[in-house]
Amino acid sequence: MAAPERPAPGAEAVLRFGAAALALFGLYGLPWLSIAPNRLVLGAPLGAADALGFAAHALALLAAVAAWRGIPDRVASVLLTLGIPAALGATGFAAARLLEGRPPAVRVMLGGGFWLALGAACLLLALRRARGAPGWRSWWPAATLALACAALWRWGALDALSLVAEYRARADRVDAALLRHLVLSAAALGLAASFAVPLGWWAFRSARAEAAIGGALNGVQVVPALALFGLLIPLLSALLGAAPWLRAAGLEAIGAAPALLTVSAYAALPLWRSVVSGLGAADPAAVAAARAMGMRDRRIATEIRVPLGLPVFAAGLRVAAVQCIGLATLGGLVGAGGLGAIVFEGMAQFAADLILVGALPIVALALGADALLRGLEARAGTRGA
Amino acid sequence: MIAFEGVSVDFAGSRVLHDVHFRVGAGALCALVGPSGSGKSTLLRLVNRLVAPSSGTVRVRGKDVAEEDPARLRRSIGYAIQSVGLFPHRTVAQNIGTVPRLLGWEKARIAARVEELLALVRLEAAGLAGRYPAELSGGQAQRVGLARALAADPDILLMDEPFGAVDPIARRGLRAELRRIHAATGKTVLLVTHDPGEALELATALAVLRDGRVVASGSALELLAAPVDGFVRELIGGGDFGLRRLGLLPVRSAMDAEPPPPDAPAIDEAATLLEALSRMVEARSGVLAVRSGAGAPVGSVTLRAVVERHP
């Protein structure tokens, strides 16, 4: 099992103290919460000390202790893993108190200070985790955090926050959008693989094909994604006009079809690149020996090149999967649905919390896919090499 | 067993082999020697169709290789190279069992054969069967490569600088191993080497290549018998042409039946004339007593006879 990459000691100390400084700035320098008369207007800012009282100073102390070098990684990890949900709970509690006796339209929104401190605390936790021993210790903070947040959610501790209110108001739609986003991303990844893998094999066999395909796939990356979405709609309309039977087969000019085509066009490059370099990753002496012992090309591919290229393939798959999840957001613009639709609805209404309701799950999905496939990559790397 | 009939090979416009005519008899251990770029590896690779001749015919077991299926042909010929090329994701046992598996042998038969081969290359005691190639030393990897080449019991074995990448001590051990295996199995071996000492020690026949041509061939003794052309002399004789020749001849070939003086140092009758000469220099004596393996006196050998009377 490959050890997690860890920053150099000097750089690590800078990052650690930088993270602690950001957390303190978030607590004391920026608004923690804001109160607005309704969901569409900007609210009046409220600092952490005013919103949380004594708890704000406790959180500041915790950030400083977690960054201090004298504290062992394990202790710091435990402090952060418990501190982050505690901060979340305290914030939810403070929001509920602020809403007491006010009209129902009043919203309490999370401020920049909260997000900055949360990000800084997660960075600190990641730094401490990277230094910890491998094995179960490397994943328990994430699991504990997820469990604690789920508990806070279940007990309604966060219900007073505007973000949660936005979600509760359209929970079914958001849940459906999340599922659709996943399906869209997976379908786009599958579509990309369906042509990137054969093209990769072709490019591996022929240098001329590699130059041509590489040029085409790189060309796609240069086109802004939005422009490609826009371009596909008239193209697909023209195609459907010329061949109406395609419509019967389920193809539409707007909706999932242009989204899938565009997202897969972008995800094809990392996939294709990893197929080409993964097939070439095997030791040339091993390939020469295989040929000399009487293996035919297909067997050399399946028995030598593919197993030895697995870590490279897994890396390409990870990059492409994360790219698909991110780009599928733009599908919201062409009627493909998914979390992008929620984000763009929020943008149209200038409702920042609604944007977050769409965006936060996208971030979580991307991080989750990245972590899952990173694990796969590490497993692929343990065999051979 | 292997015959090259007027074979020429062109690579990218330049001629690597010129009209080669050459035969390797069944059971021979034939060494191909020559400077780098002389075409020895290309000649070797023609045998299992890794290289195709531009003109001429290569026959293996009497059949033109151009008419055989390359994969089948290669499975029937062992091949060991300097870089070994073990499969890093497969265990030692799986590596050795590659060709038997390609030939569709039963699992039990492959396992038994792997055991046998590990014993043949003297790795059975090391418990290496389940290890991966990255865990092997250079010499062990070469032995595994040799075992893999021998796995399906091919009657022909091609070796391209098989001991090039190991230290001198492991190299000497591997050479002795190859000589033993050749003597025990009677396989036809074609060996590429740039080390003339290795060639003289191992080979029953040699071919000297220069600029894509076979400039001399024959047994070691034939090639070391004067007169040969200057290039061959330089290549296989180095600075010790005469001494290398002595190294190939047994003491008996210069022995007299008359008994040695009583104080003469002794030498075994199985020794070479070179060893006899070395013994004389060491003992500061111009005459040696020759003894049989059991120690019985057989005769005597003199410095004069070593220098003048050897065949």
XYZ file of C-alpha atoms in Angstrom:
696
model
C 0.000 0.000 0.000
C 1.505 3.304 -1.058
C 1.999 5.787 1.780
C -0.075 8.960 1.382
C 1.912 11.799 -0.107
C 3.105 14.082 2.577
C 4.359 17.635 2.285
C 7.954 18.492 3.203
C 8.365 19.252 6.941
C 8.955 23.003 6.423
C 6.076 23.410 4.000
C 3.877 21.345 6.290
C 4.505 23.680 9.251
C 3.696 26.700 7.070
C 0.463 25.050 5.928
C -0.481 24.098 9.480
C 0.032 27.566 10.898
C -1.551 29.124 7.820
C -4.643 26.968 8.367
C -4.829 27.934 12.032
C -4.477 31.622 11.130
C -7.282 31.321 8.561
C -9.522 29.622 11.129
C -8.864 32.450 13.616
C -9.511 35.050 10.936
C -12.779 33.304 10.128
C -13.754 33.350 13.801
C -12.776 36.939 14.614
C -12.373 38.823 11.341
C -15.329 37.825 9.183
C -19.080 37.506 9.728
C -20.004 34.048 11.054
C -23.726 34.373 10.447
C -26.009 36.955 8.905
C -29.684 37.652 9.571
C -31.901 38.755 6.704
C -35.618 39.592 6.681
C -36.124 37.104 3.804
C -34.169 34.643 1.650
C -33.436 36.992 -1.230
C -31.781 39.970 0.451
C -28.364 40.389 2.031
C -28.442 40.115 5.794
C -26.871 41.987 8.681
C -23.524 40.366 9.588
C -22.863 38.864 12.988
C -19.377 37.898 14.266
C -18.644 34.506 15.775
C -18.119 35.975 19.251
C -21.582 37.590 19.129
C -23.280 34.568 17.545
C -21.656 31.758 19.540
C -20.527 33.597 22.690
C -18.000 31.666 24.741
C -17.972 28.736 22.250
C -16.233 30.973 19.669
C -13.212 31.378 21.945
C -13.201 27.638 22.653
C -13.115 26.927 18.922
C -10.247 29.421 18.468
C -8.294 27.685 21.218
C -9.002 24.314 19.593
C -7.685 25.519 16.219
C -4.505 26.828 17.833
C -3.940 23.600 19.790
C -4.612 21.420 16.723
C -1.923 23.318 14.810
C 0.662 23.258 17.588
C 3.623 21.007 16.879
C 3.842 19.609 20.405
C 0.429 17.963 20.065
C 0.592 14.404 18.659
C -1.178 13.813 15.329
C -3.627 11.420 16.898
C -4.744 13.860 19.610
C -5.058 16.697 17.087
C -7.106 14.462 14.784
C -9.489 13.536 17.577
C -9.858 17.212 18.614
C -10.625 18.297 15.056
C -12.926 15.376 14.347
C -15.021 16.240 17.382
C -14.528 20.016 17.087
C -15.913 20.393 13.569
C -19.341 18.861 14.339
C -19.360 20.734 17.671
C -18.879 24.016 15.818
C -21.623 23.034 13.393
C -23.991 22.163 16.243
C -23.209 25.381 18.130
C -23.830 27.398 14.982
C -27.161 25.671 14.390
C -28.132 26.286 17.992
C -27.153 29.962 17.732
C -29.228 30.293 14.548
C -32.251 28.804 16.284
C -31.907 31.313 19.144
C -31.623 34.209 16.694
C -34.871 33.181 15.017
C -36.847 33.070 18.263
C -39.782 35.459 18.191
C -39.127 36.657 14.619
C -41.401 36.317 11.586
C -41.109 33.044 9.626
C -39.584 34.709 6.528
C -36.449 35.706 8.471
C -33.383 33.722 7.453
C -30.094 33.045 9.240
C -27.381 32.430 6.692
C -23.900 31.037 7.161
C -21.268 33.755 6.657
C -17.840 33.800 5.065
C -16.149 33.349 8.429
C -17.910 30.020 8.982
C -16.907 28.639 5.576
C -13.325 29.871 5.931
C -12.941 28.311 9.382
C -14.548 25.060 8.219
C -12.190 24.829 5.245
C -9.181 25.613 7.438
C -10.191 22.957 9.981
C -10.592 20.349 7.227
C -7.146 21.283 5.864
C -5.631 20.880 9.332
C -7.305 17.499 9.719
C -6.018 16.383 6.310
C -2.476 17.469 7.215
C -2.582 15.594 10.506
C -4.085 12.552 8.842
C -1.403 12.474 6.154
C 1.196 12.110 8.896
C -0.686 9.446 10.810
C -0.126 5.728 10.512
C -1.778 3.930 7.564
C -4.714 1.578 8.051
C -7.935 2.295 9.890
C -6.635 5.569 11.344
C -6.537 7.072 7.904
C -10.277 6.804 7.325
C -11.871 7.070 10.761
C -11.931 10.918 10.878
C -13.950 11.056 7.662
C -16.307 8.355 8.941
C -16.732 10.002 12.351
C -17.340 13.408 10.758
C -19.951 11.995 8.409
C -21.663 10.169 11.265
C -21.673 13.250 13.553
C -23.071 15.482 10.794
C -25.768 12.886 10.066
C -26.688 12.840 13.757
C -26.900 16.652 13.920
C -29.109 16.585 10.814
C -31.327 13.842 12.215
C -31.899 15.688 15.495
C -32.812 18.886 13.665
C -29.898 20.766 15.190
C -29.243 22.519 11.876
C -32.844 23.244 10.875
C -32.660 26.935 11.730
C -29.994 27.554 9.073
C -31.233 29.018 5.806
C -29.249 26.401 3.856
C -31.223 23.621 5.516
C -34.486 25.490 5.068
C -33.789 25.788 1.336
C -33.182 22.061 1.194
C -36.232 21.152 3.283
C -38.431 23.259 1.027
C -37.550 21.072 -1.976
C -36.029 17.961 -0.469
C -37.621 15.556 -2.968
C -36.395 17.564 -5.932
C -32.862 17.847 -4.549
C -32.702 14.135 -3.773
C -33.940 13.285 -7.268
C -31.439 15.751 -8.748
C -28.618 14.135 -6.800
C -29.547 10.717 -8.135
C -29.926 12.091 -11.659
C -26.553 13.816 -11.354
C -24.931 10.532 -10.405
C -26.628 8.694 -13.264
C -25.685 11.429 -15.747
C -22.052 11.411 -14.599
C -21.821 7.630 -14.682
C -23.466 7.451 -18.099
C -21.133 10.131 -19.459
C -18.142 8.280 -18.023
C -19.366 5.036 -19.594
C -19.986 6.759 -22.924
C -16.511 8.318 -22.805
C -14.961 4.935 -22.000
C -16.879 3.276 -24.833
C -14.948 5.274 -27.404
C -11.817 6.348 -25.469
C -10.730 2.748 -24.798
C -10.862 1.536 -28.441
C -9.317 4.823 -29.583
C -6.588 4.329 -26.976
C -5.845 0.852 -28.297
C -5.722 2.211 -31.830
C -3.409 5.073 -30.837
C -1.177 2.639 -28.984
C -0.782 0.601 -32.162
C -0.211 3.522 -34.512
C 1.755 6.700 -33.877
C -0.140 8.489 -36.626
C -3.478 7.621 -35.075
C -2.151 8.828 -31.719
C -1.232 12.228 -33.144
C -4.600 12.599 -34.883
C -6.754 11.439 -31.946
C -4.668 13.407 -29.435
C -5.110 16.523 -31.541
C -8.867 16.051 -31.767
C -9.377 15.325 -28.051
C -7.117 18.190 -27.018
C -9.042 20.423 -29.385
C -12.248 19.625 -27.482
C -10.613 20.790 -24.226
C -9.865 24.175 -25.772
C -13.555 24.837 -26.524
C -15.292 26.300 -23.485
C -17.746 23.746 -22.114
C -20.655 26.178 -22.273
C -19.950 26.877 -25.940
C -19.914 23.164 -26.712
C -23.257 22.675 -24.948
C -24.646 25.570 -26.961
C -23.184 24.290 -30.217
C -24.612 20.809 -29.796
C -28.223 21.947 -29.519
C -28.526 23.310 -33.098
C -26.360 20.454 -34.375
C -28.597 17.862 -32.784
C -31.722 19.702 -34.011
C -30.367 19.618 -37.549
C -29.511 15.944 -37.177
C -32.982 15.146 -35.876
C -34.513 17.125 -38.725
C -32.529 15.099 -41.228
C -33.155 11.762 -39.559
C -36.446 11.841 -37.649
C -36.159 8.159 -36.701
C -33.450 9.184 -34.225
C -36.117 10.971 -32.233
C -38.033 7.741 -32.001
C -34.843 6.134 -30.691
C -34.882 8.572 -27.780
C -32.502 11.300 -28.980
C -33.480 14.890 -28.166
C -31.838 18.192 -29.054
C -32.094 19.365 -25.473
C -31.979 17.359 -22.266
C -29.711 14.453 -21.485
C -28.336 13.830 -25.004
C -26.310 17.029 -25.472
C -25.178 16.898 -21.835
C -23.920 13.324 -22.136
C -22.190 14.003 -25.448
C -20.451 17.126 -24.162
C -19.362 15.721 -20.810
C -18.072 12.522 -22.387
C -16.162 14.526 -25.004
C -14.260 16.255 -22.205
C -13.746 13.155 -20.068
C -12.439 11.217 -23.075
C -9.027 12.920 -23.017
C -7.824 11.743 -19.578
C -9.292 8.278 -20.190
C -7.745 7.967 -23.633
C -4.405 9.300 -22.447
C -4.295 6.779 -19.595
C -5.173 3.891 -21.922
C -2.359 4.849 -24.311
C 0.274 5.323 -21.625
C -0.971 2.391 -19.513
C -0.623 0.000 -22.462
C 2.916 1.279 -22.960
C 3.809 1.105 -19.262
C 4.952 -2.536 -19.292
C 8.688 -3.243 -19.176
C 9.771 -3.635 -22.841
C 11.942 -6.624 -21.863
C 8.880 -8.417 -20.428
C 6.928 -7.733 -23.616
C 9.853 -8.906 -25.768
C 10.150 -12.069 -23.666
C 6.416 -12.727 -23.974
C 6.606 -12.437 -27.751
C 9.704 -14.636 -27.934
C 7.951 -17.320 -25.885
C 5.131 -17.495 -28.377
C 2.416 -15.181 -27.042
C 0.321 -13.551 -29.739
C -0.491 -9.825 -29.654
C -3.877 -10.275 -28.011
C -2.465 -12.430 -25.246
C 0.434 -10.029 -24.694
C -2.174 -7.294 -24.276
C -4.412 -9.189 -21.853
C -1.700 -10.942 -19.841
C 1.123 -8.396 -19.792
C 0.124 -4.917 -20.890
C -3.282 -4.596 -19.203
C -2.260 -5.928 -15.747
C 0.899 -3.824 -15.723
C -1.035 -0.749 -16.890
C -3.774 -0.999 -14.217
C -2.436 1.754 -11.924
C -2.242 4.114 -14.900
C -5.762 3.188 -16.061
C -7.127 3.728 -12.542
C -5.528 7.176 -12.351
C -7.106 8.167 -15.663
C -10.487 6.825 -14.555
C -10.307 8.889 -11.368
C -9.517 12.138 -13.188
C -12.271 11.455 -15.732
C -14.852 10.580 -13.055
C -14.221 13.779 -11.120
C -14.365 15.751 -14.362
C -17.700 14.129 -15.274
C -19.257 14.969 -11.901
C -18.136 18.580 -12.206
C -19.123 19.089 -15.836
C -22.499 17.376 -15.446
C -23.429 20.544 -13.508
C -23.624 22.416 -16.810
C -26.254 19.904 -17.905
C -28.630 21.965 -15.799
C -28.461 24.649 -18.506
C -29.682 22.408 -21.330
C -32.484 20.718 -19.464
C -30.596 17.576 -18.507
C -31.475 18.085 -14.848
C -29.115 17.033 -12.090
C -27.725 19.213 -9.327
C -26.754 21.816 -11.906
C -30.439 22.633 -12.324
C -30.631 23.495 -8.591
C -27.476 25.641 -8.844
C -28.789 27.588 -11.829
C -32.197 28.016 -10.162
C -30.392 29.540 -7.188
C -28.392 31.810 -9.479
C -31.526 32.963 -11.253
C -33.132 33.840 -7.897
C -29.933 35.336 -6.418
C -30.500 32.900 -3.542
C -26.983 32.061 -2.367
C -28.131 29.249 -0.088
C -30.037 27.543 -2.882
C -26.854 27.626 -5.006
C -25.062 25.936 -2.126
C -27.782 23.300 -1.813
C -26.903 22.298 -5.364
C -23.156 22.865 -5.180
C -22.281 21.197 -1.857
C -23.489 17.728 -2.943
C -21.517 18.121 -6.199
C -18.376 18.804 -4.173
C -19.152 15.862 -1.895
C -19.762 13.553 -4.868
C -16.509 14.605 -6.525
C -14.521 14.131 -3.307
C -16.202 10.778 -2.667
C -15.495 9.516 -6.188
C -11.909 10.734 -5.909
C -11.360 8.934 -2.579
C -13.002 5.723 -3.801
C -10.984 5.561 -7.014
C -7.784 6.553 -5.226
C -8.262 3.452 -3.086
C -8.746 1.399 -6.255
C -5.601 2.935 -7.722
C -3.545 2.044 -4.649
C -4.822 -1.536 -4.822
C -3.970 -1.748 -8.514
C -0.479 -0.507 -7.677
C 0.210 -3.144 -5.032
C 0.219 -5.958 -7.586
C 3.308 -6.087 -9.750
C 5.508 -2.982 -10.043
C 19.086 -28.997 -36.603
C 19.349 -25.333 -37.577
C 20.503 -24.235 -41.019
C 20.995 -20.801 -42.523
C 20.994 -21.012 -46.318
C 22.170 -17.833 -48.020
C 20.432 -15.628 -45.466
C 20.608 -11.839 -45.741
C 18.828 -9.347 -43.490
C 18.256 -5.645 -44.184
C 17.141 -3.190 -41.530
C 16.070 0.264 -42.670
C 18.171 0.121 -45.799
C 21.376 -1.184 -44.253
C 22.453 -4.800 -44.567
C 22.892 -6.481 -41.193
C 23.637 -9.997 -42.426
C 25.255 -10.890 -45.766
C 24.548 -14.221 -47.414
C 25.105 -16.372 -44.348
C 25.564 -20.113 -44.851
C 25.858 -21.953 -41.579
C 24.631 -25.114 -39.874
C 24.232 -26.133 -36.264
C 24.109 -29.881 -35.663
C 21.697 -31.550 -33.246
C 23.052 -31.555 -29.696
C 25.689 -28.908 -30.416
C 26.348 -25.977 -28.138
C 27.227 -23.384 -30.711
C 28.581 -19.982 -29.662
C 28.178 -16.937 -31.894
C 31.016 -14.514 -31.220
C 31.881 -11.178 -32.734
C 32.099 -7.491 -31.888
C 28.925 -5.495 -31.186
C 26.950 -4.809 -34.318
C 28.344 -7.839 -36.133
C 24.886 -9.395 -36.460
C 25.078 -12.206 -33.884
C 21.798 -11.352 -32.147
C 20.057 -10.934 -35.488
C 21.294 -14.366 -36.560
C 19.894 -15.805 -33.319
C 16.548 -14.068 -33.702
C 16.094 -15.464 -37.217
C 15.704 -18.910 -35.704
C 12.426 -18.184 -33.903
C 11.204 -15.661 -36.462
C 11.650 -12.577 -34.308
C 13.490 -11.340 -37.415
C 12.538 -12.269 -40.970
C 15.237 -12.770 -43.596
C 15.239 -10.397 -46.569
C 16.455 -13.275 -48.698
C 17.530 -16.859 -48.138
C 16.015 -19.585 -46.000
C 16.244 -20.467 -42.311
C 15.493 -24.098 -41.571
C 14.732 -25.458 -38.133
C 14.390 -29.227 -37.792
C 14.546 -29.373 -41.577
C 11.554 -27.062 -42.128
C 11.582 -23.519 -43.516
C 10.562 -21.294 -40.572
C 8.803 -18.859 -42.930
C 6.142 -21.534 -43.448
C 5.523 -22.119 -39.744
C 3.179 -20.280 -37.419
C 5.455 -17.863 -35.494
C 3.745 -18.327 -32.100
C 3.845 -22.135 -32.338
C 7.457 -22.078 -33.536
C 8.480 -19.841 -30.611
C 6.735 -22.066 -28.063
C 8.878 -24.953 -29.316
C 12.161 -23.069 -28.870
C 13.565 -21.888 -25.534
C 14.725 -18.283 -25.431
C 16.760 -16.546 -22.719
C 18.060 -12.982 -22.951
C 20.336 -10.727 -20.941
C 17.515 -8.476 -19.719
C 15.631 -11.680 -18.690
C 12.249 -9.972 -19.017
C 10.504 -11.801 -16.181
C 6.864 -10.756 -15.802
C 6.827 -8.501 -12.720
C 3.184 -9.247 -11.819
C 3.627 -13.011 -11.840
C 5.351 -15.228 -9.307
C 8.510 -17.150 -10.093
C 6.452 -20.336 -10.515
C 3.975 -18.610 -12.849
C 6.839 -17.131 -14.855
C 8.468 -20.519 -15.296
C 5.153 -22.101 -16.231
C 4.429 -19.595 -19.025
C 5.105 -21.737 -22.100
C 3.570 -24.943 -20.663
C 0.452 -22.883 -19.915
C 0.442 -21.536 -23.493
C 0.689 -25.126 -24.670
C -2.341 -26.025 -22.568
C -0.711 -28.385 -20.062
C -2.696 -29.577 -17.034
C -2.133 -27.560 -13.842
C -0.670 -30.490 -11.933
C 1.763 -31.244 -14.731
C 2.894 -27.604 -14.839
C 3.409 -27.548 -11.063
C 5.478 -30.724 -11.211
C 7.525 -29.358 -14.099
C 8.172 -26.070 -12.221
C 9.502 -28.064 -9.243
C 11.747 -30.025 -11.563
C 13.121 -26.884 -13.218
C 13.745 -25.091 -9.933
C 15.826 -28.123 -8.976
C 17.606 -28.088 -12.350
C 18.721 -24.454 -11.919
C 19.425 -25.116 -8.200
C 16.812 -22.774 -6.761
C 14.621 -25.458 -5.163
C 15.959 -24.847 -1.673
C 15.527 -21.070 -1.780
C 11.719 -21.225 -1.503
C 11.368 -18.771 -4.363
C 8.416 -20.318 -6.198
C 5.861 -17.946 -4.667
C 8.017 -14.815 -4.784
C 7.799 -11.978 -7.297
C 10.709 -11.104 -9.611
C 11.389 -7.822 -7.783
C 12.487 -9.888 -4.762
C 15.175 -11.830 -6.663
C 18.901 -11.114 -6.958
C 20.364 -10.667 -10.444
C 21.797 -14.187 -10.502
C 18.527 -15.716 -9.266
C 16.576 -13.822 -11.916
C 18.921 -15.182 -14.623
C 18.414 -18.704 -13.318
C 14.643 -18.242 -13.332
C 14.932 -16.906 -16.900
C 16.875 -20.037 -17.863
C 14.299 -22.269 -16.162
C 11.506 -20.427 -17.995
C 13.286 -20.972 -21.321
C 13.591 -24.697 -20.580
C 10.057 -25.105 -19.228
C 8.396 -26.944 -22.098
C 11.517 -29.068 -22.654
C 12.347 -27.525 -26.043
C 14.970 -29.341 -28.107
C 16.461 -25.988 -29.127
C 17.582 -23.250 -26.750
C 18.506 -19.734 -27.908
C 20.511 -17.611 -25.485
C 21.442 -13.982 -26.073
C 24.153 -12.905 -23.612
C 22.259 -14.778 -20.916
C 24.825 -14.102 -18.209
C 25.722 -10.585 -19.254
C 24.170 -8.725 -16.353
C 25.524 -10.670 -13.369
C 28.731 -10.437 -11.348
C 31.753 -12.607 -12.320
C 31.219 -15.185 -9.579
C 27.543 -15.744 -10.363
C 28.530 -15.771 -14.017
C 31.001 -18.593 -13.527
C 28.356 -20.554 -11.596
C 25.764 -20.030 -14.328
C 28.231 -21.126 -17.019
C 28.939 -24.342 -15.142
C 25.160 -24.779 -14.805
C 24.657 -24.364 -18.534
C 27.426 -26.852 -19.342
C 25.909 -29.350 -16.925
C 22.390 -28.852 -18.302
C 23.651 -29.177 -21.872
C 25.518 -32.374 -21.055
C 22.520 -33.807 -19.191
C 19.799 -32.939 -21.724
C 21.618 -32.996 -25.078
C 19.731 -29.914 -26.302
C 20.878 -27.898 -29.273
C 22.003 -24.550 -27.876
C 22.764 -21.393 -29.820
C 24.566 -18.921 -27.569
C 25.402 -15.295 -28.356
C 28.290 -13.953 -26.314
C 30.863 -11.220 -26.598
C 33.139 -13.023 -24.154
C 35.510 -15.348 -26.114
C 36.583 -17.057 -22.884
C 32.958 -18.025 -22.254
C 32.626 -19.251 -25.840
C 35.792 -21.384 -25.686
C 34.847 -22.834 -22.342
C 31.278 -23.801 -23.239
C 30.946 -24.295 -26.940
C 31.316 -27.455 -28.970
C 31.242 -25.255 -32.056
C 31.851 -21.565 -32.716
C 30.935 -19.125 -35.423
C 32.816 -15.831 -35.685
C 30.860 -12.929 -37.152
C 32.192 -9.695 -38.542
C 30.122 -7.003 -40.253
C 27.262 -9.387 -40.935
C 29.372 -12.223 -42.323
C 30.390 -15.524 -40.774
C 34.172 -15.259 -41.197
C 35.123 -18.505 -39.455
C 33.402 -21.498 -37.917
C 34.354 -24.811 -36.425
C 35.315 -26.310 -33.098
C 37.322 -24.240 -30.637
C 40.407 -26.291 -31.376
C 40.042 -25.883 -35.112
C 39.747 -22.122 -34.750
C 42.733 -21.951 -32.417
C 44.910 -24.015 -34.753
C 47.163 -21.713 -36.752
C 46.861 -20.267 -39.264
C 43.654 -18.194 -38.930
C 43.079 -14.688 -40.160
C 44.169 -11.811 -37.952
C 40.664 -10.781 -36.958
C 39.656 -14.219 -35.682
C 43.019 -14.553 -33.944
C 42.551 -11.210 -32.233
C 38.906 -11.831 -31.311
C 39.085 -15.301 -29.829
C 42.743 -15.376 -28.878
C 42.993 -12.013 -27.253
C 46.661 -11.651 -26.238
C 46.926 -15.335 -25.232
C 46.275 -17.190 -28.437
C 48.738 -20.009 -27.658
C 47.720 -20.306 -24.025
C 44.034 -20.553 -24.935
C 44.881 -23.375 -27.276
C 46.714 -25.178 -24.481
C 43.644 -24.642 -22.335
C 41.616 -26.845 -24.685
C 44.050 -29.786 -24.801
C 44.359 -32.580 -22.226
C 47.657 -33.415 -20.568
C 47.569 -36.836 -22.239
C 48.061 -35.249 -25.660
C 51.686 -34.353 -24.779
C 52.437 -37.138 -22.322
C 55.414 -39.517 -22.430
C 55.147 -43.081 -21.131
C 58.546 -42.976 -19.440
C 58.475 -42.520 -15.657
C 59.196 -39.053 -14.226
C 62.140 -38.300 -11.918
C 61.229 -39.209 -8.318
C 60.936 -35.609 -7.061
C 58.670 -34.347 -9.934
C 55.413 -32.621 -8.848
C 52.241 -34.483 -9.833
C 49.301 -33.505 -12.044
C 45.987 -35.252 -12.772
C 45.701 -36.750 -16.237
C 42.338 -34.992 -16.731
C 43.992 -31.548 -16.452
C 44.628 -29.351 -19.493
C 48.066 -28.527 -20.871
C 47.519 -24.960 -19.676
C 47.071 -26.210 -16.118
C 50.198 -28.372 -16.543
C 52.159 -25.316 -17.689
C 50.856 -23.295 -14.764
C 51.851 -26.088 -12.371
C 55.373 -26.181 -13.830
C 55.813 -22.426 -13.419
C 54.467 -22.592 -9.888
C 56.706 -25.549 -8.887
C 59.753 -24.277 -10.885
C 60.003 -27.699 -12.497
C 60.338 -28.581 -16.180
C 58.738 -31.990 -15.751
C 55.558 -33.281 -14.075
C 54.406 -36.729 -13.007
C 51.038 -37.571 -14.552
C 48.697 -39.523 -12.285
C 45.351 -41.130 -13.002
C 42.304 -40.044 -11.079
C 42.959 -42.831 -8.576
C 46.545 -41.613 -8.035
C 48.344 -44.335 -10.009
C 51.391 -43.098 -12.022
C 50.613 -42.948 -15.768
C 53.653 -41.205 -17.222
C 55.330 -37.804 -17.374
C 55.035 -34.522 -19.247
C 57.868 -32.086 -19.926
C 57.910 -28.370 -20.638
C 59.469 -29.068 -23.992
C 56.612 -31.463 -24.895
C 53.965 -28.930 -23.805
C 55.514 -26.231 -25.957
C 56.522 -28.271 -29.002
C 54.637 -31.509 -29.175
C 51.032 -30.540 -28.585
C 48.825 -31.414 -31.584
